[in-house]
mmCIF file of C-alpha atoms and ligand atoms in Angstrom:
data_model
loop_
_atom_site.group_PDB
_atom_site.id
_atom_site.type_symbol
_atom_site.label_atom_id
_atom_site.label_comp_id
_atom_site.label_asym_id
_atom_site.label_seq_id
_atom_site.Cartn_x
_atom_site.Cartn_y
_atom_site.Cartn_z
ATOM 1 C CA UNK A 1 64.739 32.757 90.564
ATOM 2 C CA UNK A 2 61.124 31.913 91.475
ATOM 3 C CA UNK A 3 60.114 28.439 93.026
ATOM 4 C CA UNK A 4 58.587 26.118 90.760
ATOM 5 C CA UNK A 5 55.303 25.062 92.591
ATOM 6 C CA UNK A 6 55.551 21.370 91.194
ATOM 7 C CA UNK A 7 58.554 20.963 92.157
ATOM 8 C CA UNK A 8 58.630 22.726 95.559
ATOM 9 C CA UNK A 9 55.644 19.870 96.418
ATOM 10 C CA UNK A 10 58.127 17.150 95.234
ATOM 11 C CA UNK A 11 60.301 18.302 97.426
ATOM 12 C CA UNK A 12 58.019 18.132 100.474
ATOM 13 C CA UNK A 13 56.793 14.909 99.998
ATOM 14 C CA UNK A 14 60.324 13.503 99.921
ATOM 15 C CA UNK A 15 61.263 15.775 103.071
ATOM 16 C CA UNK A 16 58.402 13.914 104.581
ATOM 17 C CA UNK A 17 59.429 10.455 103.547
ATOM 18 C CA UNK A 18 62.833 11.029 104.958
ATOM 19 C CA UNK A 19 64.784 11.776 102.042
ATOM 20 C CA UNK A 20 67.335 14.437 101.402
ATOM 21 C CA UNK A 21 66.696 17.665 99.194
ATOM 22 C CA UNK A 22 69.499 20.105 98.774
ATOM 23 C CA UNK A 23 67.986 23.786 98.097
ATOM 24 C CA UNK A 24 69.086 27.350 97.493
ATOM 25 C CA UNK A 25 69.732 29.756 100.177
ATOM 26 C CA UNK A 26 70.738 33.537 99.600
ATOM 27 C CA UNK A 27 74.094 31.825 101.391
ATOM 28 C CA UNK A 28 74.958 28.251 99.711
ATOM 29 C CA UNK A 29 72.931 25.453 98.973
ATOM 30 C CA UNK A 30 71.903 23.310 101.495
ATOM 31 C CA UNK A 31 71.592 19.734 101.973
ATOM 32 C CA UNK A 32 67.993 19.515 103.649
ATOM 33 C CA UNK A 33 66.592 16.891 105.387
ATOM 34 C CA UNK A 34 63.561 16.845 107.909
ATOM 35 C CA UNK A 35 64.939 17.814 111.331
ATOM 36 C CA UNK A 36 62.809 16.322 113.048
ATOM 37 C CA UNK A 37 63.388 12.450 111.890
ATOM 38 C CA UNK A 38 67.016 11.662 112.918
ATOM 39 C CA UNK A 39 67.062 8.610 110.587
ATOM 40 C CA UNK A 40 66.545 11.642 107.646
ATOM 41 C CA UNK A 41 69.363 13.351 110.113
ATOM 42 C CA UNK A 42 71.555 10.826 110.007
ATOM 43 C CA UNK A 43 71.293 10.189 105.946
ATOM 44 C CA UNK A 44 72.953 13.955 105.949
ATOM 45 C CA UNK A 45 75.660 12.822 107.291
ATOM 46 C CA UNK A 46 76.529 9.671 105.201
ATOM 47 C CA UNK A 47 76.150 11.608 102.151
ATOM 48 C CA UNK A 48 78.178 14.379 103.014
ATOM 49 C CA UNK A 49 81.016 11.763 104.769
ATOM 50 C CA UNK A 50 80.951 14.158 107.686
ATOM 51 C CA UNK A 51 82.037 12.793 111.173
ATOM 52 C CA UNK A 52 78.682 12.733 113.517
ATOM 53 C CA UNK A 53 79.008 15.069 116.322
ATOM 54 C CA UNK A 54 78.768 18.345 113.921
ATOM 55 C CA UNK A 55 76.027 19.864 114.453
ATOM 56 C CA UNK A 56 73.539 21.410 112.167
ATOM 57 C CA UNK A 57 71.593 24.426 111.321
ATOM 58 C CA UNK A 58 67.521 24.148 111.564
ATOM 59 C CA UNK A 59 66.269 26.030 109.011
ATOM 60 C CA UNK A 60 62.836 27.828 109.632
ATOM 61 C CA UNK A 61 60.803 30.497 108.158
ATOM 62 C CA UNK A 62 60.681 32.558 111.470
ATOM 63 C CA UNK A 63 60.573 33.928 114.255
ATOM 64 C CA UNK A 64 57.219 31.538 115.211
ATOM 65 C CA UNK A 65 58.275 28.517 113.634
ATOM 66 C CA UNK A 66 62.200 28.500 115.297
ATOM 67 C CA UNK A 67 60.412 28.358 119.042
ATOM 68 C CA UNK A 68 59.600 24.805 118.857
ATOM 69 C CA UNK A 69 63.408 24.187 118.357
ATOM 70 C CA UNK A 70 64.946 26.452 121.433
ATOM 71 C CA UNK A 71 64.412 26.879 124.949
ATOM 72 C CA UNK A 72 63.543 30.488 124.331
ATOM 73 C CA UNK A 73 64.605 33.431 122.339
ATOM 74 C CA UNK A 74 66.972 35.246 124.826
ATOM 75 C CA UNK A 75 66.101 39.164 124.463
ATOM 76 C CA UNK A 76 69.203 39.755 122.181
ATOM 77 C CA UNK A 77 68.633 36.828 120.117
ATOM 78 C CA UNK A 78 64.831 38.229 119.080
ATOM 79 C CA UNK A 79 66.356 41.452 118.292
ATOM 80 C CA UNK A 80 68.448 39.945 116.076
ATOM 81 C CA UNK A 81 66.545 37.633 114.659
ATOM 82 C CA UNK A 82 63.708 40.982 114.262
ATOM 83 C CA UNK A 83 66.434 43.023 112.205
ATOM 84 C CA UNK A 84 68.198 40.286 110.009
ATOM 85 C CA UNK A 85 65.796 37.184 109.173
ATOM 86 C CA UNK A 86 64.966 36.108 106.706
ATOM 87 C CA UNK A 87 68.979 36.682 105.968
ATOM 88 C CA UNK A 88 72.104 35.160 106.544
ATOM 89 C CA UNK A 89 72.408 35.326 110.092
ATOM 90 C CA UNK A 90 72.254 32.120 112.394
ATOM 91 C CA UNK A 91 71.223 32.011 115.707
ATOM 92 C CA UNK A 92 72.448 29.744 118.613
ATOM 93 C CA UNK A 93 70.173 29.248 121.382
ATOM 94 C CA UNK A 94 69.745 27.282 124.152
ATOM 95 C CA UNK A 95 67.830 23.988 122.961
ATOM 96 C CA UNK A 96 64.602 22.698 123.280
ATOM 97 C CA UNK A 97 64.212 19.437 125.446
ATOM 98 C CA UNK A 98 62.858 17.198 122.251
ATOM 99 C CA UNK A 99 65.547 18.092 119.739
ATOM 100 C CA UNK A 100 67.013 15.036 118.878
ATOM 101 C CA UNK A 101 70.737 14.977 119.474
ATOM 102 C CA UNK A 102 71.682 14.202 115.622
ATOM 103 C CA UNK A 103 70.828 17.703 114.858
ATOM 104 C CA UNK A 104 72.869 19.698 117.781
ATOM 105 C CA UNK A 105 75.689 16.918 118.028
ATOM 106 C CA UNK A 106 74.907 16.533 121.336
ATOM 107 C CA UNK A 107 75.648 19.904 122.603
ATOM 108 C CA UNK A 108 72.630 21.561 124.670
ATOM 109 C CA UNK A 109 72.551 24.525 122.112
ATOM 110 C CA UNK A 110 70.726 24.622 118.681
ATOM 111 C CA UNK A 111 71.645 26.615 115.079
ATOM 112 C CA UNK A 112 69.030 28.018 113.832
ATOM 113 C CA UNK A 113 67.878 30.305 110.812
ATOM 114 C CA UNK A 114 65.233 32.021 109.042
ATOM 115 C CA UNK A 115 67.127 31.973 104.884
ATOM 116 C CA UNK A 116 65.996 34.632 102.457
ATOM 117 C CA UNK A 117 66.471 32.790 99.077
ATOM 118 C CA UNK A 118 62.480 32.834 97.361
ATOM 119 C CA UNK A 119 62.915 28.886 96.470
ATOM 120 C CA UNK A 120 63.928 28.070 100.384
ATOM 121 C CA UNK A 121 61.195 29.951 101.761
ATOM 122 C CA UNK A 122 58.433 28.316 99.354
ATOM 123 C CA UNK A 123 59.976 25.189 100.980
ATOM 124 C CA UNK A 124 59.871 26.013 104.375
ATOM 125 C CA UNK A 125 56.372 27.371 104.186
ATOM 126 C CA UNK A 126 55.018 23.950 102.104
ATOM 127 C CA UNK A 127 56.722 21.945 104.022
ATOM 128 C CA UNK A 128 55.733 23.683 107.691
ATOM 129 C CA UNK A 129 58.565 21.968 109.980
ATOM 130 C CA UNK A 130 62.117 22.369 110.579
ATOM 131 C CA UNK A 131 64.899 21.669 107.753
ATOM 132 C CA UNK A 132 68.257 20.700 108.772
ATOM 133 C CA UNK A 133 70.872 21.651 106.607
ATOM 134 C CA UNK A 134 74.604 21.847 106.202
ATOM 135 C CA UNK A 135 76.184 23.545 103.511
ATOM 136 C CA UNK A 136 75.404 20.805 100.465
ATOM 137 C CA UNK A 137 79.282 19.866 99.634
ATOM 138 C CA UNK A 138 81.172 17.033 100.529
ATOM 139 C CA UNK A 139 82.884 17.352 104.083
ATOM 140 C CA UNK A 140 85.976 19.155 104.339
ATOM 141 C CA UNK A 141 85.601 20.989 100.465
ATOM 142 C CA UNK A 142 84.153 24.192 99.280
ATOM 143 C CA UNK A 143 80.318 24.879 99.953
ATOM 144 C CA UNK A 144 78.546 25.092 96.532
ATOM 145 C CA UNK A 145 76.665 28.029 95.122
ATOM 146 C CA UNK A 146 75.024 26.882 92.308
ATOM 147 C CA UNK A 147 73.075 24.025 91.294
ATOM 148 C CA UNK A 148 74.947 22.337 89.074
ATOM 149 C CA UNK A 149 78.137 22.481 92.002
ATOM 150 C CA UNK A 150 75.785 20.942 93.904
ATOM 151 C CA UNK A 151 75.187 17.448 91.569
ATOM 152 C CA UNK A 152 78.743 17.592 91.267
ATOM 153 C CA UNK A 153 79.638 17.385 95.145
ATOM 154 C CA UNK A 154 76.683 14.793 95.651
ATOM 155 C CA UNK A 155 75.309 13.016 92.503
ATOM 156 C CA UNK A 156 72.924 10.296 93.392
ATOM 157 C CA UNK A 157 73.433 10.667 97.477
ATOM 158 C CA UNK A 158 70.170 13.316 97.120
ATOM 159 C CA UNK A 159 67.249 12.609 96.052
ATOM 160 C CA UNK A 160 66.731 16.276 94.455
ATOM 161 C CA UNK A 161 68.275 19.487 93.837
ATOM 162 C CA UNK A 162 66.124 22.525 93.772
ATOM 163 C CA UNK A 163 67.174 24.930 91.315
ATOM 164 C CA UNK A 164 67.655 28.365 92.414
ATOM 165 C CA UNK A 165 70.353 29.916 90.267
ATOM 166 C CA UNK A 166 73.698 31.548 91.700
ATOM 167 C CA UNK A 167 73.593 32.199 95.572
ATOM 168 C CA UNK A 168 73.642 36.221 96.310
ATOM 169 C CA UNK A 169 75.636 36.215 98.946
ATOM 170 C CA UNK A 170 78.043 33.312 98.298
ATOM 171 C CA UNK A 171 79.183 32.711 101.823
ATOM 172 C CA UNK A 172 78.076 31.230 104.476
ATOM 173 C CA UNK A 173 75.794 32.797 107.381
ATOM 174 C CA UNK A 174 77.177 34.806 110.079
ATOM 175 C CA UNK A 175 76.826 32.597 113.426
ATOM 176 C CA UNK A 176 76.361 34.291 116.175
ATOM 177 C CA UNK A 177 75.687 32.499 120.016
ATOM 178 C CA UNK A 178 73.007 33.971 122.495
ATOM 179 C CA UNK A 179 74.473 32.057 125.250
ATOM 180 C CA UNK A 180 74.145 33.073 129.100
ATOM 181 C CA UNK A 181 73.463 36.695 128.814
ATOM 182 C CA UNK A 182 76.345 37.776 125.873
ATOM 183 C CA UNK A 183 76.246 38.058 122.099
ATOM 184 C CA UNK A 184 78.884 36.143 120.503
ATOM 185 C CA UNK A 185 80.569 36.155 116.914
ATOM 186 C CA UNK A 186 81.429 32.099 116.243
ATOM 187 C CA UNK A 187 81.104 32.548 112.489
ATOM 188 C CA UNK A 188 82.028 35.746 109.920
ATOM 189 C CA UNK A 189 79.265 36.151 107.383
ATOM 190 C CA UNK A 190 77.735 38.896 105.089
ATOM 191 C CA UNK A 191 76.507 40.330 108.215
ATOM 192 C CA UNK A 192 79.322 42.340 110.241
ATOM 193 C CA UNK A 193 79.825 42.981 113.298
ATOM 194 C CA UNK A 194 79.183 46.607 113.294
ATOM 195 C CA UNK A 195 75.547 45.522 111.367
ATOM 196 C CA UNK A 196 74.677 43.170 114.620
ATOM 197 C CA UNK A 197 76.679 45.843 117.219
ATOM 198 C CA UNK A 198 74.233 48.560 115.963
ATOM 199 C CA UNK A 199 70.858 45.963 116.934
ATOM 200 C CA UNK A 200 72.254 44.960 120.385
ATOM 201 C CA UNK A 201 75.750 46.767 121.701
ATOM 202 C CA UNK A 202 78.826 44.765 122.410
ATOM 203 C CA UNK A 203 78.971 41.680 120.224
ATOM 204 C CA UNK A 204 82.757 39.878 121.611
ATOM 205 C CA UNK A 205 84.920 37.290 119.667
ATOM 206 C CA UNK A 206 84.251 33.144 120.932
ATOM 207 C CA UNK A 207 86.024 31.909 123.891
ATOM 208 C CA UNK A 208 86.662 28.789 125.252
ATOM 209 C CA UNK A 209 83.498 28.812 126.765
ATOM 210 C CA UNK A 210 81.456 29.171 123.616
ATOM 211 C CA UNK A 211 79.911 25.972 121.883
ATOM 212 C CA UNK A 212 82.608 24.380 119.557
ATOM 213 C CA UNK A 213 81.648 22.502 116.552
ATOM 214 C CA UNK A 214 83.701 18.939 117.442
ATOM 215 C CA UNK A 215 86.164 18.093 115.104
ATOM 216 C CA UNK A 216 86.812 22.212 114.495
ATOM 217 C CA UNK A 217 89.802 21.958 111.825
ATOM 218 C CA UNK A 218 90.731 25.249 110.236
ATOM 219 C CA UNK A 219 92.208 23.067 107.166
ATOM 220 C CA UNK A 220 89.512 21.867 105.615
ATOM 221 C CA UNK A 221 86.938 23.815 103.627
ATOM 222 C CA UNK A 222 89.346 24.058 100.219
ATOM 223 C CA UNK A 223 89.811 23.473 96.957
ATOM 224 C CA UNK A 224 92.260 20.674 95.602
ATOM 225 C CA UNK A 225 95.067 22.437 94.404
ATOM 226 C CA UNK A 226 97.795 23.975 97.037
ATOM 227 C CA UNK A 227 97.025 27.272 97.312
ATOM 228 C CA UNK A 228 98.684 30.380 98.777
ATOM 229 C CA UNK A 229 98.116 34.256 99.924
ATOM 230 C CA UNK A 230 100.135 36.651 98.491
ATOM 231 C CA UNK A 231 100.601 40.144 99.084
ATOM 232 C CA UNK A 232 99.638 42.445 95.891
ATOM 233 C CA UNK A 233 103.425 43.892 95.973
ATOM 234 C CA UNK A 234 104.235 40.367 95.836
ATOM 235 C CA UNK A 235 102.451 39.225 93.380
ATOM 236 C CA UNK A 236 103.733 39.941 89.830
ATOM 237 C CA UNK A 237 107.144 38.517 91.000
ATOM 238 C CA UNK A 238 105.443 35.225 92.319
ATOM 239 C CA UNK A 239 103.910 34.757 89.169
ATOM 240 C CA UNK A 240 106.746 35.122 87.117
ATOM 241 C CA UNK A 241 108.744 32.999 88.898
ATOM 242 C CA UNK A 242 105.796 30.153 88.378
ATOM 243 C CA UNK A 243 105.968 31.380 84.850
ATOM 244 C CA UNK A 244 109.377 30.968 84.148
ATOM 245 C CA UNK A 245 109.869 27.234 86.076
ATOM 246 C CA UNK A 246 107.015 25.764 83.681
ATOM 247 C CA UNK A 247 104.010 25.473 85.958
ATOM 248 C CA UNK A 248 100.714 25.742 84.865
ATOM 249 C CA UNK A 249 99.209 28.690 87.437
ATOM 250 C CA UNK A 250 95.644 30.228 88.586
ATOM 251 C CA UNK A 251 95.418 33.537 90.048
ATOM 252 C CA UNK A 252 92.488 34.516 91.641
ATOM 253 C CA UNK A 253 92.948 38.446 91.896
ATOM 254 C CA UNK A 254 90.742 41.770 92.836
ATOM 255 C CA UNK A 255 93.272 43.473 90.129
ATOM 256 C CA UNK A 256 93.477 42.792 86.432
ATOM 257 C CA UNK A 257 96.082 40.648 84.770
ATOM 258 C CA UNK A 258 99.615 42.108 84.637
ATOM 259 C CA UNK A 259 100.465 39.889 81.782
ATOM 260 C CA UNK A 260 98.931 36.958 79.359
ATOM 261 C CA UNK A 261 100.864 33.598 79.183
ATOM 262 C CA UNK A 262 99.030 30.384 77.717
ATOM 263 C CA UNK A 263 100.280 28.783 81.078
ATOM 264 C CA UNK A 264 98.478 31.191 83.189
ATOM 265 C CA UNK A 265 94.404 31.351 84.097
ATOM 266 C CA UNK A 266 93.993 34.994 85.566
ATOM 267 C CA UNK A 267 90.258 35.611 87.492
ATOM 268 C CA UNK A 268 89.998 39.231 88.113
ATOM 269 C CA UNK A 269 87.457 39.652 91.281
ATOM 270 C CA UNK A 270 87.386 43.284 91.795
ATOM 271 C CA UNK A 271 87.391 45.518 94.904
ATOM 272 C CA UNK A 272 83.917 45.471 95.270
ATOM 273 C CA UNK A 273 83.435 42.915 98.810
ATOM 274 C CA UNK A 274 80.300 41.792 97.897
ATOM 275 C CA UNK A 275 80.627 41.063 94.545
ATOM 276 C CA UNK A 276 83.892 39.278 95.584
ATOM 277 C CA UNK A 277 82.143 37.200 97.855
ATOM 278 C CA UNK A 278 79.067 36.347 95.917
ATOM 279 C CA UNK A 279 81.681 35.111 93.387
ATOM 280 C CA UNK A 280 84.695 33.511 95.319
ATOM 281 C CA UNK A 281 83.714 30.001 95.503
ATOM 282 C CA UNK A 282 82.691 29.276 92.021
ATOM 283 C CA UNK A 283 85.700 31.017 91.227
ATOM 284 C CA UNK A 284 87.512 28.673 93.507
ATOM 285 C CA UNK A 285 85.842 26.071 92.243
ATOM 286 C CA UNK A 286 86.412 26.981 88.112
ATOM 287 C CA UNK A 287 90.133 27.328 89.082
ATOM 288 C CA UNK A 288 90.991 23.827 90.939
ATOM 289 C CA UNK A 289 89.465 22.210 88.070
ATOM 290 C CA UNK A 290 92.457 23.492 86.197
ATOM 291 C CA UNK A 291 94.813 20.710 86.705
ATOM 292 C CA UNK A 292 97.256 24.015 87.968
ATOM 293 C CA UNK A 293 100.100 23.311 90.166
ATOM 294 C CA UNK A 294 99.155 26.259 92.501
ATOM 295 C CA UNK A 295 96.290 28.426 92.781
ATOM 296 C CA UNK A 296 97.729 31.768 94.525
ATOM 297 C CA UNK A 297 95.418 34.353 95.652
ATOM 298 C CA UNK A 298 96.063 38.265 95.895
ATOM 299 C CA UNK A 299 95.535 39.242 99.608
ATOM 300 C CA UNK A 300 92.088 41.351 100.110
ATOM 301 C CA UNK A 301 92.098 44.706 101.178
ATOM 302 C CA UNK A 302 91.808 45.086 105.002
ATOM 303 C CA UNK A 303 88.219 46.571 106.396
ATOM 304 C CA UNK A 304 85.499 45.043 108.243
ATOM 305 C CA UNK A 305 83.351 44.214 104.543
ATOM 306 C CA UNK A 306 86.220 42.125 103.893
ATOM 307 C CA UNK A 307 86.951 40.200 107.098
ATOM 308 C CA UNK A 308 84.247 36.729 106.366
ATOM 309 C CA UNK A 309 85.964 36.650 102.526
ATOM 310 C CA UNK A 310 89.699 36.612 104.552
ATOM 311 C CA UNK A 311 88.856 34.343 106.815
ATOM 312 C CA UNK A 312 87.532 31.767 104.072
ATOM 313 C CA UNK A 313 90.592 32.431 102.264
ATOM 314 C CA UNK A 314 92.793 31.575 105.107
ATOM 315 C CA UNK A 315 90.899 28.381 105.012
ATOM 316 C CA UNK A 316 91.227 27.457 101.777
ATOM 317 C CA UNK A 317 95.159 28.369 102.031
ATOM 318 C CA UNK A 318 95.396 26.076 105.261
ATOM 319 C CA UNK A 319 94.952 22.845 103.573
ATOM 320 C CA UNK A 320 97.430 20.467 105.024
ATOM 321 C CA UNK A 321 97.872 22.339 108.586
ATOM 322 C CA UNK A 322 97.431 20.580 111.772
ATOM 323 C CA UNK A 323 93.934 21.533 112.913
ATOM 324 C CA UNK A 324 93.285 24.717 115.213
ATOM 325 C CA UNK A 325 92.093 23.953 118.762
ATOM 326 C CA UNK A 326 91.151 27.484 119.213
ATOM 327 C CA UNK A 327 88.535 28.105 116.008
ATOM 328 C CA UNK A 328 85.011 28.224 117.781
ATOM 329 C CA UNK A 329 83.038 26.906 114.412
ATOM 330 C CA UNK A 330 84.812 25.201 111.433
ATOM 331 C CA UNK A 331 83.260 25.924 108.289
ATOM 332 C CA UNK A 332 84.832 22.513 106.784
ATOM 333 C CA UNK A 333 81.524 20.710 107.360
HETATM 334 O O1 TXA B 401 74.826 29.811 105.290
HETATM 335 C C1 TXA B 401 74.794 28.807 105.990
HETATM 336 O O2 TXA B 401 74.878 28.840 107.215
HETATM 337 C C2 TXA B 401 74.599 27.462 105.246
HETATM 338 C C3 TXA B 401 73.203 27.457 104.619
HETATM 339 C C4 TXA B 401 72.877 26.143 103.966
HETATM 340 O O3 TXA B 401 72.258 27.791 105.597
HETATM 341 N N1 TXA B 401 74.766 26.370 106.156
HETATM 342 C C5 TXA B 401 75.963 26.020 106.656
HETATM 343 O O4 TXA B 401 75.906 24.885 107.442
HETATM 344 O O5 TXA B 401 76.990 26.633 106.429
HETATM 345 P P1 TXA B 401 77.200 24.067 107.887
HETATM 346 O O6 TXA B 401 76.688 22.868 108.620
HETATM 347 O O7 TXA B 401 78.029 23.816 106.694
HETATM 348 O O8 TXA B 401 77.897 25.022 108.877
HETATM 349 C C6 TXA B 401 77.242 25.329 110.083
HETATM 350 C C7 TXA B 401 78.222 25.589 111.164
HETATM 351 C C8 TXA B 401 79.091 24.385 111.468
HETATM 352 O O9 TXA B 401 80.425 24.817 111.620
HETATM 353 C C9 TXA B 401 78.541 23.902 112.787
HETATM 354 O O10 TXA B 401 79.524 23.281 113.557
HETATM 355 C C10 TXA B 401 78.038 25.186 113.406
HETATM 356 O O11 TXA B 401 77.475 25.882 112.329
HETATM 357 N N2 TXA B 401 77.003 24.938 114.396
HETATM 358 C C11 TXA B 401 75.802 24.360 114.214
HETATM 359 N N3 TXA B 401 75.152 24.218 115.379
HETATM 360 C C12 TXA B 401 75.944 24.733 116.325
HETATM 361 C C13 TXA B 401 75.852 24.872 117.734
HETATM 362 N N4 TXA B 401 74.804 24.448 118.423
HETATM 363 N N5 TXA B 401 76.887 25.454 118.365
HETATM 364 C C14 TXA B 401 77.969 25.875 117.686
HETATM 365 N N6 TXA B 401 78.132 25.758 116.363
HETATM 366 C C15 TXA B 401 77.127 25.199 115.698
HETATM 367 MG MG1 MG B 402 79.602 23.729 105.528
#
């Protein structure tokens, strides 16, 4: 979808006058305000109801415009940034002295990334600065990928949502940290490891030394309705057994139905990862406004193309768990 000039202007003059603007990225939409006004910052986080402290990702067009932002663009992080932006990879670097500590949550590192989406990088390049943006959804629920998920997770709290259709990709970016001489995964995204491995060797897993996002909580970051993993041998059985006790039941699935029952709401994926994942959360989304007892989803296939749409699944079927001390970046906010 092509940016509307008129409204792309809108949006930078209320960027400028400290109001919020949530806008398409190839990701999710994003909940934009002007990073470099923490009073804009700080309405981000009232509107989402997300706990200060998380930080955020700056959104830039480049390579050029991220420098004001970081300390400097460790080798690694340039080659990166060289082979995947504008895309949905995000970069943390050591910060820049100025940033104010609303965006980074305090920490001494900064997110940042260079989106793809045509309406986000008419934005960026009107509006010249850096945009801070979280994923545009309440905190804690399921990032939105299309505009009108968007209104529905904010209403009133933003001032304007650009349209940009449905988001390619569908999930969030792959974050990666450039921190003291290694390349580190915090985040699973549409770009794999083997994609960033091939631009600069050895990319390991977080450790406790790698930033954490405060308040990391592997529950969050799911629809309403319980939902649960379940094998594909499993499956059938599961669902009959719903079936059979009365419950209404959604069934998100790569395979086709099995079976038709007025009490069951069947959404056939496929086996195609990205397709999956440019579709999951709307999916998700369509299916907890069900009023089912249970969604249950049929476990993906195993292989690295599938790893970022497990991991959100996992998630989403953690609802209700004590929180995770060991997940590097939560993807709740
Ligand atoms: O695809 C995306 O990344 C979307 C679009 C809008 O760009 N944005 C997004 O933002 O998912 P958000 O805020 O929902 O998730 C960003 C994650 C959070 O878990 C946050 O804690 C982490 O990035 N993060 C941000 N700055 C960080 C830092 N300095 N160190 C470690 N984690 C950081
Ligand atoms: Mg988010």
């Amino acid at each position: 979808m092509l940016p509307d000039p008129a409204r792309i202007e809108e949006a930078v003059e209320l960027l400028r006058a400290g109001e919020l603007v949530a806008f398409p990225t190839e990701t999710v939409y994003g909940l934009g305000a002007d990073a470099s006004n923490p009073w804009a910052v700080a309405k981000i986080f009232a509107a989402k109801g997300r706990p200060a402290g998380h930080p955020l990702i700056v959104h830039v067009s480049g390579i050029e415009a991220a420098r004001p932002w970081v300390a400097g663009f460790p080798d690694a992080a340039k080659r990166l940034a060289e082979a995947f932006w504008p895309g949905p990879l995000t970069l943390v670097l050591p910060k820049a002295a100025a940033v104010s500590p609303s965006v980074t949550g305090g920490q001494d590192s900064i997110a940042v990334r260079a989106p793809a989406h045509p309406v986000a990088r008419a934005l960026l390049a009107a509006f010249g600065g850096g945009i801070a943006a979280p994923s545009a959804n309440r905190y804690g629920r399921i990032s939105p990928t299309r505009a009108a998920d968007v209104r529905e997770e904010l209403g009133n709290r933003v001032a304007l949502v650009l349209e940009g259709g449905d988001c390619e990709v569908g999930l969030e970016s792959t974050i990666v940290a450039c921190l003291g001489g290694g390349v580190r995964l915090l985040r699973r995204g549409a770009i794999s490891r083997s994609q960033l491995q091939d631009v600069v060797g050895k990319v390991a897993d977080a450790d406790a030394r790698s930033p954490r996002a405060p308040g990391s909580d592997r529950s969050h970051y799911a629809p309403g309705t319980p939902l649960s993993i379940i094998a594909p041998g499993k499956l059938q059985a599961e669902v009959e057994n719903s079936l059979a006790a009365g419950e209404r039941l959604a069934v998100l699935a790569c395979s086709d139905a099995p079976r038709q029952s007025p009490l069951l709401t069947w959404r056939c994926l496929g086996f195609e990862p990205f397709e999956y994942g440019h579709s999951l959360y709307a999916a998700l989304r369509d299916l907890d406004r069900l009023g089912a007892a249970r969604i249950l989803v049929e476990c993906v296939p195993d292989g690295e193309d599938w790893e970022a749409i497990a991991d959100r699944l996992a998630r989403a079927a953690a609802r209700g768990e004590t929180p995770a001390a060991e997940d590097a970046v939560t993807d709740a906010t």
